[in-house]
Coordinates of C-alpha atoms in Angstrom, one line a residue:
Chain M
X205 CA 36.2 -7.1 -28.9
X206 CA 33.8 -10.0 -29.9
X207 CA 35.0 -13.6 -29.0
X208 CA 31.8 -15.3 -29.9
X209 CA 32.2 -18.7 -31.7
X210 CA 32.0 -18.4 -35.5
X211 CA 29.1 -20.9 -35.6
X212 CA 27.1 -21.2 -38.9
X213 CA 24.4 -19.0 -37.2
X214 CA 26.8 -16.4 -36.3
X215 CA 28.5 -16.2 -39.6
X216 CA 25.1 -16.0 -41.3
X217 CA 24.1 -13.1 -38.9
X218 CA 27.4 -11.3 -39.6
X219 CA 26.8 -11.7 -43.4
X220 CA 23.3 -10.4 -43.2
X221 CA 24.2 -7.5 -40.9
X222 CA 27.0 -6.3 -43.4
X223 CA 24.3 -6.4 -46.3
X224 CA 21.7 -4.2 -44.6
X225 CA 19.8 -3.2 -47.7
X226 CA 19.6 -6.5 -49.2
X227 CA 18.6 -8.1 -45.9
X228 CA 15.9 -5.4 -45.2
X229 CA 14.5 -5.8 -48.8
X230 CA 14.1 -9.6 -48.3
X231 CA 12.7 -9.2 -44.8
X232 CA 10.1 -6.7 -46.2
X233 CA 9.1 -9.1 -48.9
X234 CA 8.8 -12.0 -46.5
X235 CA 6.8 -9.7 -44.2
X236 CA 4.5 -8.7 -47.0
X237 CA 3.8 -12.2 -47.9
X238 CA 3.1 -13.3 -44.4
X239 CA 0.9 -10.3 -43.8
X240 CA -1.2 -10.9 -46.9
X241 CA -1.4 -14.6 -46.1
X242 CA -2.4 -14.1 -42.6
X243 CA -4.7 -11.1 -43.0
X244 CA -6.3 -12.5 -46.2
X245 CA -6.9 -15.9 -44.6
X246 CA -8.5 -14.6 -41.4
X247 CA -10.5 -12.2 -43.6
X248 CA -11.7 -14.9 -46.0
X249 CA -12.4 -17.3 -43.1
X250 CA -14.3 -14.6 -41.0
X251 CA -16.5 -13.8 -44.1
X252 CA -17.1 -17.6 -44.6
X253 CA -18.1 -17.9 -40.9
X254 CA -20.2 -14.8 -41.2
X255 CA -22.2 -16.4 -44.1
X256 CA -22.6 -19.7 -42.3
X257 CA -23.9 -17.9 -39.3
X258 CA -26.2 -15.8 -41.3
X259 CA -27.9 -18.8 -42.8
X260 CA -28.1 -20.3 -39.4
X261 CA -29.4 -17.4 -37.5
X262 CA -31.6 -15.8 -40.0
X263 CA -34.6 -17.8 -38.6
X264 CA -37.2 -16.4 -41.0
X265 CA -37.6 -17.7 -44.6
X266 CA -39.2 -14.6 -45.8
X267 CA -39.2 -11.0 -44.7
X268 CA -42.1 -8.8 -45.5
X269 CA -41.3 -5.0 -45.8
X270 CA -42.9 -1.9 -47.0
X271 CA -42.6 -1.1 -50.8
X272 CA -39.2 0.3 -51.7
X273 CA -37.3 -0.9 -48.5
X274 CA -36.2 -4.3 -49.6
X275 CA -32.6 -3.1 -49.7
X276 CA -32.9 -1.3 -46.4
X277 CA -33.9 -4.4 -44.5
X278 CA -31.0 -6.3 -45.9
X279 CA -28.7 -3.4 -44.8
X280 CA -30.2 -3.5 -41.3
X281 CA -29.8 -7.3 -41.0
X282 CA -26.4 -7.6 -42.7
X283 CA -24.6 -4.5 -41.5
X284 CA -26.7 -3.0 -38.8
X285 CA -27.4 0.2 -40.9
X286 CA -30.0 2.1 -39.0
X287 CA -33.2 2.1 -41.0
X288 CA -36.8 3.3 -40.4
X289 CA -39.7 2.1 -42.6
X290 CA -43.1 1.3 -41.5
X291 CA -46.4 -0.2 -42.6
X292 CA -49.6 -1.3 -40.8
X293 CA -49.5 -3.9 -38.1
X294 CA -52.4 -5.7 -39.7
X295 CA -50.0 -6.9 -42.4
X296 CA -48.8 -9.5 -39.8
X297 CA -52.3 -11.1 -39.6
X298 CA -52.8 -10.9 -43.4
X299 CA -49.6 -12.6 -44.2
X300 CA -50.4 -15.3 -41.4
X301 CA -53.5 -16.2 -43.5
X302 CA -51.5 -17.0 -46.7
X303 CA -51.2 -20.6 -47.4
X304 CA -48.0 -22.3 -46.4
X305 CA -47.1 -19.7 -43.8
X306 CA -46.8 -21.3 -40.3
X307 CA -45.3 -18.5 -38.2
X308 CA -45.3 -14.7 -38.4
X309 CA -43.8 -12.1 -36.1
X310 CA -43.6 -8.4 -36.4
X311 CA -40.5 -6.2 -35.8
X312 CA -40.1 -2.5 -35.4
X313 CA -37.0 -0.5 -36.3
X314 CA -36.0 2.6 -34.8
X315 CA -32.8 4.4 -35.5
X316 CA -30.7 6.6 -33.3
X317 CA -27.9 9.0 -34.1
X318 CA -27.5 10.0 -30.6
X319 CA -26.9 7.5 -27.8
X320 CA -24.5 7.2 -24.9
X321 CA -23.1 4.0 -26.0
X322 CA -21.9 4.2 -29.4
X323 CA -19.5 6.1 -31.8
X324 CA -21.8 5.2 -34.7
X325 CA -25.6 5.0 -35.5
X326 CA -27.4 2.2 -33.7
X327 CA -30.3 0.2 -34.9
X328 CA -33.0 -0.5 -32.3
X329 CA -35.1 -3.4 -33.0
X330 CA -38.4 -4.1 -31.2
X331 CA -39.7 -7.6 -31.4
X332 CA -42.7 -9.4 -30.0
X333 CA -41.5 -12.0 -27.5
X334 CA -44.9 -13.9 -27.7
X335 CA -44.6 -14.7 -31.4
X336 CA -40.9 -14.2 -32.2
X337 CA -39.0 -17.1 -33.7
X338 CA -36.1 -15.2 -35.2
X339 CA -34.5 -13.4 -32.3
X340 CA -35.7 -15.2 -29.2
X341 CA -33.7 -18.4 -29.9
X342 CA -30.5 -16.8 -29.6
X343 CA -31.4 -14.0 -27.1
X344 CA -32.3 -16.8 -24.7
X345 CA -28.9 -18.2 -25.0
X346 CA -27.7 -15.4 -22.8
X347 CA -30.9 -14.5 -21.0
X348 CA -32.6 -16.5 -18.4
X349 CA -36.0 -14.6 -18.1
X350 CA -38.1 -13.1 -20.9
X351 CA -37.3 -9.6 -21.9
X352 CA -39.6 -7.0 -20.1
X353 CA -40.1 -3.3 -20.4
X354 CA -37.1 -1.1 -19.8
X355 CA -34.7 -4.0 -20.5
X356 CA -32.5 -4.5 -23.5
X357 CA -30.1 -6.9 -25.1
X358 CA -27.2 -5.5 -26.9
X359 CA -25.1 -6.6 -29.8
X360 CA -21.6 -7.8 -29.2
X361 CA -19.9 -4.8 -30.7
X362 CA -21.7 -2.3 -28.6
X363 CA -20.0 -1.0 -25.4
X364 CA -21.8 -1.6 -22.1
X365 CA -21.9 -4.2 -19.4
X366 CA -24.9 -6.3 -18.1
X367 CA -26.6 -4.2 -15.3
X368 CA -25.4 -0.9 -16.9
X369 CA -27.9 1.7 -18.1
X370 CA -28.0 3.2 -21.6
X371 CA -30.2 6.0 -22.7
X372 CA -31.9 6.2 -26.0
X373 CA -34.0 9.4 -26.8
X374 CA -33.5 10.3 -23.0
X375 CA -35.1 7.1 -21.9
X376 CA -33.0 4.9 -19.7
X377 CA -32.7 1.1 -20.3
X378 CA -31.0 -1.6 -18.3
X379 CA -28.7 -4.0 -20.2
X380 CA -29.8 -7.5 -19.2
X381 CA -27.7 -9.5 -21.8
X382 CA -25.0 -9.2 -24.4
X383 CA -25.3 -11.4 -27.6
X384 CA -22.6 -13.5 -28.8
X385 CA -20.7 -12.2 -31.9
X386 CA -22.9 -12.9 -34.9
X387 CA -20.9 -11.2 -37.7
X388 CA -24.3 -9.6 -38.8
X389 CA -25.9 -6.3 -38.3
X390 CA -27.2 -7.7 -35.0
X391 CA -23.6 -7.1 -33.6
X392 CA -24.4 -3.3 -33.7
X393 CA -28.1 -3.5 -32.8
X394 CA -30.1 -3.1 -29.6
X395 CA -33.1 -5.3 -28.9
X396 CA -36.1 -4.6 -26.9
X397 CA -39.8 -5.8 -26.6
X398 CA -42.2 -4.3 -29.1
X399 CA -44.1 -2.2 -26.5
X400 CA -40.8 -0.7 -25.3
X401 CA -39.9 0.3 -28.8
X402 CA -43.2 1.9 -29.3
X403 CA -42.9 3.9 -26.0
X404 CA -39.3 4.8 -27.1
X405 CA -40.8 6.4 -30.2
X406 CA -42.9 8.6 -28.0
X407 CA -39.7 9.8 -26.2
X408 CA -38.0 10.6 -29.4
X409 CA -36.7 14.1 -29.9
X410 CA -38.6 14.0 -33.0
X411 CA -41.9 13.1 -31.1
X412 CA -44.9 14.2 -33.0
X413 CA -43.0 13.9 -36.1
X414 CA -42.1 10.3 -35.7
X415 CA -44.5 8.0 -37.5
X416 CA -44.7 5.4 -34.7
X417 CA -45.3 8.2 -32.1
X418 CA -48.4 9.2 -34.2
X419 CA -49.5 5.7 -34.9
X420 CA -48.8 3.0 -32.5
X421 CA -50.0 0.4 -35.0
X422 CA -47.0 0.6 -37.2
X423 CA -44.4 -2.0 -37.7
X424 CA -41.3 -2.4 -39.9
X425 CA -41.3 -5.9 -41.0
X426 CA -42.9 -9.2 -40.6
X427 CA -40.6 -12.3 -40.2
X428 CA -42.3 -15.2 -41.9
X429 CA -41.6 -18.9 -41.5
X430 CA -42.8 -21.3 -44.3
X431 CA -44.0 -24.9 -43.8
X432 CA -41.3 -27.5 -44.3
X433 CA -41.4 -29.1 -47.8
X434 CA -43.0 -26.1 -49.4
X435 CA -41.3 -23.9 -51.9
X436 CA -40.4 -20.6 -50.2
X437 CA -40.4 -18.7 -53.4
X438 CA -43.9 -19.9 -54.2
X439 CA -45.2 -18.7 -50.8
X440 CA -43.4 -15.3 -51.3
X441 CA -45.0 -15.0 -54.6
X442 CA -48.4 -15.6 -53.0
X443 CA -47.8 -12.9 -50.3
X444 CA -46.7 -10.5 -53.1
X445 CA -49.7 -11.2 -55.2
X446 CA -52.2 -10.9 -52.3
X447 CA -50.7 -7.8 -50.6
X448 CA -48.4 -6.3 -53.2
X449 CA -51.1 -3.8 -54.1
X450 CA -51.1 -2.7 -50.4
X451 CA -47.4 -1.8 -50.5
X452 CA -46.1 -5.1 -49.2
X453 CA -42.9 -6.4 -50.6
X454 CA -40.9 -9.6 -49.8
X455 CA -37.2 -10.6 -49.3
X456 CA -36.6 -14.2 -49.6
X457 CA -33.9 -15.1 -47.0
X458 CA -32.4 -17.8 -49.4
X459 CA -32.0 -15.1 -52.1
X460 CA -30.4 -12.7 -49.7
X461 CA -27.9 -15.3 -48.6
X462 CA -27.3 -16.3 -52.0
X463 CA -26.5 -12.6 -52.9
X464 CA -24.1 -12.4 -50.0
X465 CA -22.5 -15.7 -50.9
X466 CA -21.7 -14.5 -54.6
X467 CA -20.3 -11.3 -53.3
X468 CA -18.2 -13.2 -50.8
X469 CA -17.0 -15.7 -53.5
X470 CA -15.8 -12.6 -55.5
X471 CA -14.0 -11.1 -52.6
X472 CA -12.4 -14.3 -51.4
X473 CA -11.4 -15.0 -55.0
X474 CA -9.5 -11.7 -55.2
X475 CA -7.9 -12.5 -51.8
X476 CA -6.7 -15.9 -53.1
X477 CA -5.5 -14.5 -56.3
X478 CA -3.6 -11.8 -54.4
X479 CA -2.0 -14.3 -52.1
X480 CA -1.1 -16.7 -55.0
X481 CA 0.6 -13.8 -56.9
X482 CA 2.5 -12.7 -53.9
X483 CA 3.6 -16.2 -53.1
X484 CA 4.8 -16.8 -56.6
X485 CA 6.5 -13.4 -56.6
X486 CA 8.3 -14.2 -53.4
X487 CA 9.5 -17.5 -54.6
X488 CA 10.7 -15.9 -57.9
X489 CA 12.5 -13.1 -56.2
X490 CA 14.1 -15.3 -53.5
X491 CA 15.3 -17.7 -56.3
X492 CA 16.7 -14.8 -58.3
X493 CA 18.2 -13.2 -55.3
X494 CA 19.8 -16.6 -54.2
X495 CA 21.2 -17.1 -57.7
X496 CA 22.6 -13.5 -58.0
X497 CA 24.0 -13.9 -54.3
X498 CA 25.6 -17.3 -55.0
X499 CA 27.1 -15.9 -58.2
X500 CA 28.5 -12.8 -56.5
X501 CA 29.6 -14.9 -53.5
X502 CA 31.5 -17.5 -55.4
X503 CA 34.7 -16.1 -54.4
X504 CA 33.7 -16.2 -50.7
X505 CA 32.3 -19.7 -50.9
X506 CA 35.4 -20.9 -52.6
X507 CA 37.4 -19.4 -49.8
X508 CA 35.3 -21.2 -47.3
X509 CA 36.0 -24.5 -49.2
X510 CA 39.8 -23.8 -49.3
X511 CA 39.7 -23.3 -45.6
X512 CA 38.2 -26.6 -45.1
X513 CA 34.4 -26.1 -45.2
X514 CA 32.4 -29.0 -46.6
X515 CA 29.7 -28.5 -49.2
X516 CA 27.2 -29.3 -46.4
X517 CA 28.6 -26.5 -44.4
X518 CA 28.0 -24.0 -47.1
X519 CA 24.5 -25.3 -47.7
X520 CA 23.7 -24.8 -44.0
X521 CA 25.1 -21.3 -44.2
X522 CA 22.8 -20.4 -47.1
X523 CA 19.8 -22.1 -45.5
X524 CA 20.6 -20.3 -42.2
X525 CA 20.7 -16.9 -43.9
X526 CA 17.5 -17.4 -45.9
X527 CA 15.7 -18.8 -42.8
X528 CA 16.7 -15.9 -40.6
X529 CA 15.5 -13.5 -43.2
X530 CA 12.2 -15.4 -43.7
X531 CA 11.7 -15.9 -40.0
X532 CA 12.1 -12.3 -39.1
X533 CA 10.0 -11.2 -42.0
X534 CA 7.2 -13.9 -41.4
X535 CA 6.9 -13.1 -37.7
X536 CA 6.8 -9.3 -38.3
X537 CA 4.3 -9.8 -41.1
X538 CA 2.1 -12.0 -39.0
X539 CA 2.4 -9.5 -36.1
X540 CA 1.4 -6.6 -38.3
X541 CA -1.5 -8.7 -39.8
X542 CA -2.7 -9.4 -36.3
X543 CA -2.4 -5.9 -35.2
X544 CA -4.5 -4.8 -38.1
X545 CA -7.1 -7.6 -38.4
X546 CA -8.0 -8.2 -34.8
X547 CA -8.4 -4.8 -33.2
X548 CA -10.2 -3.3 -36.3
X549 CA -12.4 -6.4 -37.0
X550 CA -15.7 -4.2 -36.5
X551 CA -14.4 -1.5 -38.7
X552 CA -13.4 -4.0 -41.3
X553 CA -16.7 -5.8 -41.2
X554 CA -18.6 -2.5 -41.5
X555 CA -16.4 -1.4 -44.4
X556 CA -16.9 -4.7 -46.2
X557 CA -20.7 -4.7 -45.6
X558 CA -20.8 -8.4 -45.5
X559 CA -21.4 -10.8 -42.6
X560 CA -18.1 -11.1 -40.8
X561 CA -17.5 -13.5 -37.9
X562 CA -14.0 -14.1 -36.7
X563 CA -13.0 -17.8 -36.4
X564 CA -12.7 -19.5 -33.1
X565 CA -9.3 -19.6 -31.2
X566 CA -8.4 -23.1 -32.2
X567 CA -9.2 -22.3 -36.0
X568 CA -7.1 -19.1 -35.7
X569 CA -4.2 -21.1 -34.1
X570 CA -4.4 -23.3 -37.1
X571 CA -4.4 -20.5 -39.5
X572 CA -1.4 -19.0 -37.8
X573 CA 0.6 -22.3 -38.1
X574 CA -0.5 -22.8 -41.7
X575 CA 0.4 -19.3 -42.7
X576 CA 3.7 -19.5 -41.0
X577 CA 4.5 -22.8 -42.8
X578 CA 3.4 -21.5 -46.2
X579 CA 5.4 -18.1 -45.7
X580 CA 8.6 -20.2 -45.0
X581 CA 8.2 -22.4 -48.1
X582 CA 9.8 -19.8 -50.5
X583 CA 12.8 -19.6 -48.3
X584 CA 13.1 -23.4 -48.3
X585 CA 12.8 -23.6 -52.0
X586 CA 15.4 -20.8 -52.4
X587 CA 17.8 -22.7 -50.1
X588 CA 17.3 -26.0 -52.0
X589 CA 18.1 -24.1 -55.1
X590 CA 21.2 -22.4 -53.4
X591 CA 22.4 -25.8 -52.2
X592 CA 22.1 -27.3 -55.8
X593 CA 24.1 -24.3 -57.1
X594 CA 26.7 -24.6 -54.3
X595 CA 27.1 -28.4 -55.0
X596 CA 28.0 -27.4 -58.7
X597 CA 30.5 -24.8 -57.7
X598 CA 33.8 -25.7 -59.2
X599 CA 36.5 -24.7 -56.7
X600 CA 39.5 -24.6 -59.0
X601 CA 37.7 -22.6 -61.6
X602 CA 36.7 -19.9 -59.0
X603 CA 40.3 -19.8 -57.8
X604 CA 41.5 -19.3 -61.3
X605 CA 38.8 -16.6 -62.0
X606 CA 40.0 -14.8 -58.8
X607 CA 43.6 -14.8 -59.9
Chain V
X6 CA 58.2 -38.9 -46.6
X7 CA 55.4 -36.4 -45.9
X8 CA 54.1 -35.9 -49.4
X9 CA 54.5 -38.1 -52.5
X10 CA 53.5 -36.9 -56.0
X11 CA 53.5 -39.5 -58.7
X12 CA 52.7 -38.9 -62.5
X13 CA 50.6 -35.9 -61.6
X14 CA 49.0 -34.7 -64.8
X15 CA 46.3 -32.1 -65.5
X16 CA 45.1 -31.9 -69.1
X17 CA 42.7 -29.3 -70.5
X18 CA 40.8 -29.3 -73.6
X19 CA 41.3 -26.0 -75.7
X20 CA 39.1 -26.1 -78.8
X21 CA 40.2 -29.2 -80.7
X22 CA 43.5 -29.7 -79.0
X23 CA 44.4 -31.0 -75.6
X24 CA 47.4 -29.6 -73.6
X25 CA 48.9 -30.6 -70.3
X26 CA 49.1 -27.8 -67.7
X27 CA 50.9 -30.2 -65.5
X28 CA 52.7 -33.1 -67.3
X29 CA 53.6 -36.3 -65.4
X30 CA 55.2 -34.6 -62.4
X31 CA 57.0 -36.7 -59.8
X32 CA 58.1 -35.1 -56.5
X33 CA 58.6 -36.0 -52.9
X34 CA 58.4 -33.6 -50.0
X35 CA 59.9 -34.3 -46.6
X36 CA 58.7 -32.8 -43.3
X37 CA 60.4 -29.5 -42.7
X38 CA 61.1 -28.8 -46.4
X39 CA 60.9 -25.2 -47.7
X40 CA 60.3 -25.5 -51.5
X41 CA 60.0 -22.7 -54.0
X42 CA 58.3 -23.5 -57.3
X43 CA 59.5 -21.1 -59.8
X44 CA 58.6 -20.5 -63.5
X45 CA 56.9 -18.2 -65.9
X46 CA 53.3 -17.3 -65.9
X47 CA 51.4 -20.2 -67.4
X48 CA 54.1 -22.8 -66.6
X49 CA 51.7 -24.8 -64.4
X50 CA 52.8 -23.7 -60.9
X51 CA 49.3 -22.8 -59.7
X52 CA 47.8 -25.9 -61.3
X53 CA 50.3 -28.0 -59.5
X54 CA 49.8 -26.4 -56.2
X55 CA 46.0 -26.6 -56.5
X56 CA 46.3 -30.3 -57.0
X57 CA 48.7 -30.7 -54.1
X58 CA 46.2 -28.7 -51.8
X59 CA 43.5 -31.1 -52.8
X60 CA 41.5 -28.4 -54.7
X61 CA 41.8 -29.7 -58.2
X62 CA 41.4 -33.4 -59.2
X63 CA 44.2 -34.5 -61.5
X64 CA 43.7 -36.2 -64.9
X65 CA 46.2 -38.8 -63.9
X66 CA 48.6 -39.6 -61.1
X67 CA 48.2 -39.1 -57.4
X68 CA 49.1 -36.9 -54.5
X69 CA 49.7 -38.9 -51.2
X70 CA 49.9 -37.3 -47.8
X71 CA 51.8 -39.8 -45.5
X72 CA 50.3 -42.5 -47.8
X73 CA 46.7 -41.2 -48.1
X74 CA 45.7 -40.5 -51.6
X75 CA 43.9 -37.1 -51.5
X76 CA 41.7 -37.9 -54.5
X77 CA 40.4 -41.1 -53.1
X78 CA 38.7 -39.3 -50.2
X79 CA 35.2 -38.0 -50.2
X80 CA 34.2 -34.4 -49.7
X81 CA 34.0 -34.5 -46.0
X82 CA 37.4 -36.2 -45.6
X83 CA 39.3 -34.0 -48.1
X84 CA 37.7 -31.0 -46.4
X85 CA 38.9 -32.1 -43.1
X86 CA 42.4 -32.6 -44.4
X87 CA 42.3 -29.1 -46.0
X88 CA 41.2 -27.7 -42.6
X89 CA 43.6 -29.6 -40.5
X90 CA 46.8 -30.5 -42.4
X91 CA 47.0 -28.5 -45.6
X92 CA 47.1 -24.7 -45.2
X93 CA 46.6 -23.0 -48.5
X94 CA 47.0 -19.4 -49.4
X95 CA 45.7 -19.0 -53.0
X96 CA 46.7 -16.1 -55.1
X97 CA 43.5 -14.6 -55.9
X98 CA 41.4 -15.4 -52.9
X99 CA 42.0 -13.4 -49.8
X100 CA 40.0 -12.5 -46.8
X101 CA 36.4 -12.6 -46.1
X102 CA 35.1 -8.9 -46.5
X103 CA 32.3 -9.4 -43.8
X104 CA 34.6 -10.6 -41.1
X105 CA 37.1 -8.6 -39.1
X106 CA 40.8 -9.5 -39.1
X107 CA 40.4 -11.4 -35.9
X108 CA 37.4 -13.3 -37.1
X109 CA 39.2 -14.1 -40.5
X110 CA 42.0 -15.6 -38.5
X111 CA 39.7 -17.6 -36.2
X112 CA 37.5 -18.9 -39.0
X113 CA 39.3 -22.2 -39.9
X114 CA 39.1 -23.3 -36.3
X115 CA 35.4 -23.2 -36.5
X116 CA 34.9 -25.1 -39.8
X117 CA 35.4 -28.5 -38.2
X118 CA 34.4 -29.9 -34.8
X119 CA 37.3 -29.2 -32.3
X120 CA 37.7 -27.8 -28.9
X121 CA 40.3 -25.3 -27.6
X122 CA 40.9 -21.7 -27.2
X123 CA 40.5 -20.2 -30.7
X124 CA 40.6 -16.7 -29.6
X125 CA 43.6 -17.2 -27.6
X126 CA 45.4 -18.7 -30.5
X127 CA 44.2 -16.2 -33.1
X128 CA 45.5 -13.4 -30.8
X129 CA 48.8 -15.1 -30.5
X130 CA 49.1 -15.6 -34.3
X131 CA 48.2 -12.0 -34.9
X132 CA 50.9 -11.0 -32.5
X133 CA 53.4 -13.3 -34.2
X134 CA 52.7 -11.9 -37.6
X135 CA 52.9 -8.4 -36.2
X136 CA 49.4 -7.2 -36.8
X137 CA 47.7 -7.6 -33.4
X138 CA 46.7 -3.8 -33.5
X139 CA 44.6 -4.5 -36.5
X140 CA 42.5 -7.2 -35.0
X141 CA 39.1 -5.4 -35.1
X142 CA 39.6 -3.9 -38.5
X143 CA 37.8 -5.0 -41.7
X144 CA 39.9 -6.3 -44.5
X145 CA 39.0 -3.2 -46.7
X146 CA 40.8 -1.0 -44.3
X147 CA 44.2 -2.9 -44.6
X148 CA 47.2 -2.6 -47.0
X149 CA 48.4 -5.3 -49.2
X150 CA 51.2 -6.3 -46.8
X151 CA 48.9 -6.4 -43.9
X152 CA 46.4 -8.5 -45.8
X153 CA 49.2 -11.0 -46.6
X154 CA 50.0 -11.3 -42.8
X155 CA 46.3 -11.9 -42.1
X156 CA 46.3 -14.8 -44.6
X157 CA 49.5 -16.3 -43.1
X158 CA 48.1 -16.0 -39.6
X159 CA 44.8 -17.6 -40.7
X160 CA 46.6 -20.5 -42.6
X161 CA 48.4 -21.3 -39.3
X162 CA 45.3 -21.3 -37.2
X163 CA 45.0 -25.1 -37.1
X164 CA 48.8 -25.8 -37.2
X165 CA 48.9 -27.4 -40.6
X166 CA 51.6 -29.9 -41.6
X167 CA 52.1 -28.1 -44.9
X168 CA 51.7 -24.4 -45.7
X169 CA 51.1 -23.9 -49.5
X170 CA 51.3 -20.3 -50.9
X171 CA 50.7 -19.2 -54.4
X172 CA 52.7 -16.1 -55.2
X173 CA 52.5 -14.7 -51.6
X174 CA 54.8 -11.7 -52.4
X175 CA 53.3 -10.6 -55.7
X176 CA 52.3 -7.0 -55.9
X177 CA 54.2 -6.1 -52.8
X178 CA 57.1 -3.8 -52.6
X179 CA 60.6 -5.3 -51.9
X180 CA 60.8 -4.4 -48.2
X181 CA 57.3 -5.8 -47.5
X182 CA 57.9 -9.0 -49.6
X183 CA 61.2 -9.6 -47.6
X184 CA 59.3 -9.2 -44.3
X185 CA 56.7 -11.8 -45.5
X186 CA 59.4 -14.2 -46.7
X187 CA 61.2 -13.8 -43.2
X188 CA 57.9 -14.7 -41.7
X189 CA 57.7 -17.9 -43.8
X190 CA 61.3 -18.7 -42.8
X191 CA 60.4 -18.4 -39.1
X192 CA 57.4 -20.6 -39.5
X193 CA 59.5 -23.1 -41.4
X194 CA 62.0 -23.2 -38.5
X195 CA 59.3 -24.1 -36.2
X196 CA 58.5 -27.1 -38.3
X197 CA 56.0 -26.4 -40.8
X198 CA 56.7 -27.6 -44.2
X199 CA 56.3 -24.8 -46.8
X200 CA 55.7 -25.0 -50.5
X201 CA 55.4 -21.8 -52.4
X202 CA 55.1 -20.7 -56.0
X203 CA 56.9 -17.6 -57.0
X204 CA 58.5 -15.8 -60.0
X205 CA 60.6 -13.5 -57.8
X206 CA 64.0 -14.7 -57.7
X207 CA 65.0 -12.4 -54.7
X208 CA 62.8 -14.6 -52.4
X209 CA 64.5 -17.9 -53.3
X210 CA 67.2 -17.4 -50.7
X211 CA 64.7 -18.3 -48.0
X212 CA 64.0 -21.7 -49.6
X213 CA 65.9 -25.0 -49.0
X214 CA 64.9 -26.4 -52.3
X215 CA 64.0 -24.8 -55.6
X216 CA 61.9 -26.6 -58.2
X217 CA 61.5 -25.1 -61.7
X218 CA 58.3 -25.5 -63.8
X219 CA 58.3 -25.1 -67.6
X220 CA 55.5 -26.2 -69.9
X221 CA 54.1 -28.4 -67.1
X222 CA 57.2 -30.3 -66.5
X223 CA 59.2 -30.1 -63.2
X224 CA 62.9 -30.0 -62.6
X225 CA 64.9 -29.6 -59.6
X226 CA 67.4 -26.6 -59.6
X227 CA 70.7 -27.3 -58.0
X228 CA 71.6 -24.8 -55.4
X229 CA 75.1 -23.3 -55.2

């Protein structure tokens, strides 16, 4: 026995419950739209943030690397792909002598497939705290004293707490700081001073076979800063012309960011097109469903009118039904999107191979609100259309048809 | 006088010709009347009842309920009138398939703002029309006679002044039809004015007045 008042909401719920398949279909459509809208927005905003962060945090104008490893250094910086490539330490001094170069700092990359911290390969980056200008500025944000031997700073995606020890090549290191999320390869990298990185090479299981273990004068790259006002590409060309024959190649940071930017534009373009198609599809389907529903329910609506329901009451009923469907679908879709996008952000960022940095909480909250509103618009449009159709419903004609 | 009908006309356009489904009908209904409108199919009974129930605007003429012209009211006002004072059982429109018998009967109560014991009244009405045991059934599970009883209980939910029924016994067997007519007679004895359209002469014995429709014109039959 159910003595609940037959309010507009309760009648709408009863109607939806009795048409389970139609209701579920519409809920699924609304959920799909909300999912795509939120997941797509967070994704595209995170990529945009990642790109902005990349240009802010790159630090260097030019990266000098050994011949054939231009793509590897980009992989290491953007995606944290473990890379090992080396050339002579003297390259640092040579490049420093090129006109227009104001700062140079060497870096040494070691890769590990075996560590106690991670489920995936880790890039170990050794840098020179005396000359570094690319890493130190953001390491010092979380570190009070300069990095010393046996100490490491870990990227935000790596597990481990400050004070905890991590082992690489059987050598123990103490975590002294964790970086903020950068959206770049730095998130899955481990940082130590250059000497510690060289020592680590000695401890490598591949000791003896490791180039750095055999030759302590090797480095992986030289970060270069160009004097303000000079054309970076001209300076890069000078470096290439002077030392290209010695196996030195250059990557201009501006070009790298530009490449990432164009990939990003392509991806966000696809996301936007997908969202637009789904939105239009949802509006179309809801309008058609509303038209069909009102047509097939003319008898029911006429009966309501005969019993004394105003046109406004019927409009509220239609609005209530489509709002319930849209609300359930939107909330379910947004929850599903949140459950996919947030816990798997590291995985997504690795799969995309692009800088990926999730927006701050206020921006996320704004995205949620916007997606919620945009997801509900199709239901509102369908309700307005339904209201217009009901307004045109000719009561006596329906009664006559029903006889 | 409860209801006054003056010069009520409804014309329709059929290709190049205009015809009057109801042609200048005058009638008056007193409180407590039980009037049967008889006539062949197409004689204009349903059109007349639809206009009296405030569902179909006439081409000419007026329907006044205690002086109030139904067609001078706006949607909200005429809807309220249909909900409170004019109970109508259309021939083709029955129950709401998504609602149980109980909810179908209670529904009119909730279509306007009012307070009271809707469930108690619905239970009483279901008992009164003899289908209390069917309250939680869906309309699809009911027979034709049971459905008519649901419609009668529903139309009485808000205690209307006038109960209008279009062919309430059509498609029913004689025994069931007589049961329905006895129910109308009981309702009428309790003070509700009843107007019904029928072409079954067996049911006329329950009426106090019989009005005959032919080609849109109305004439009063003299009872023996």
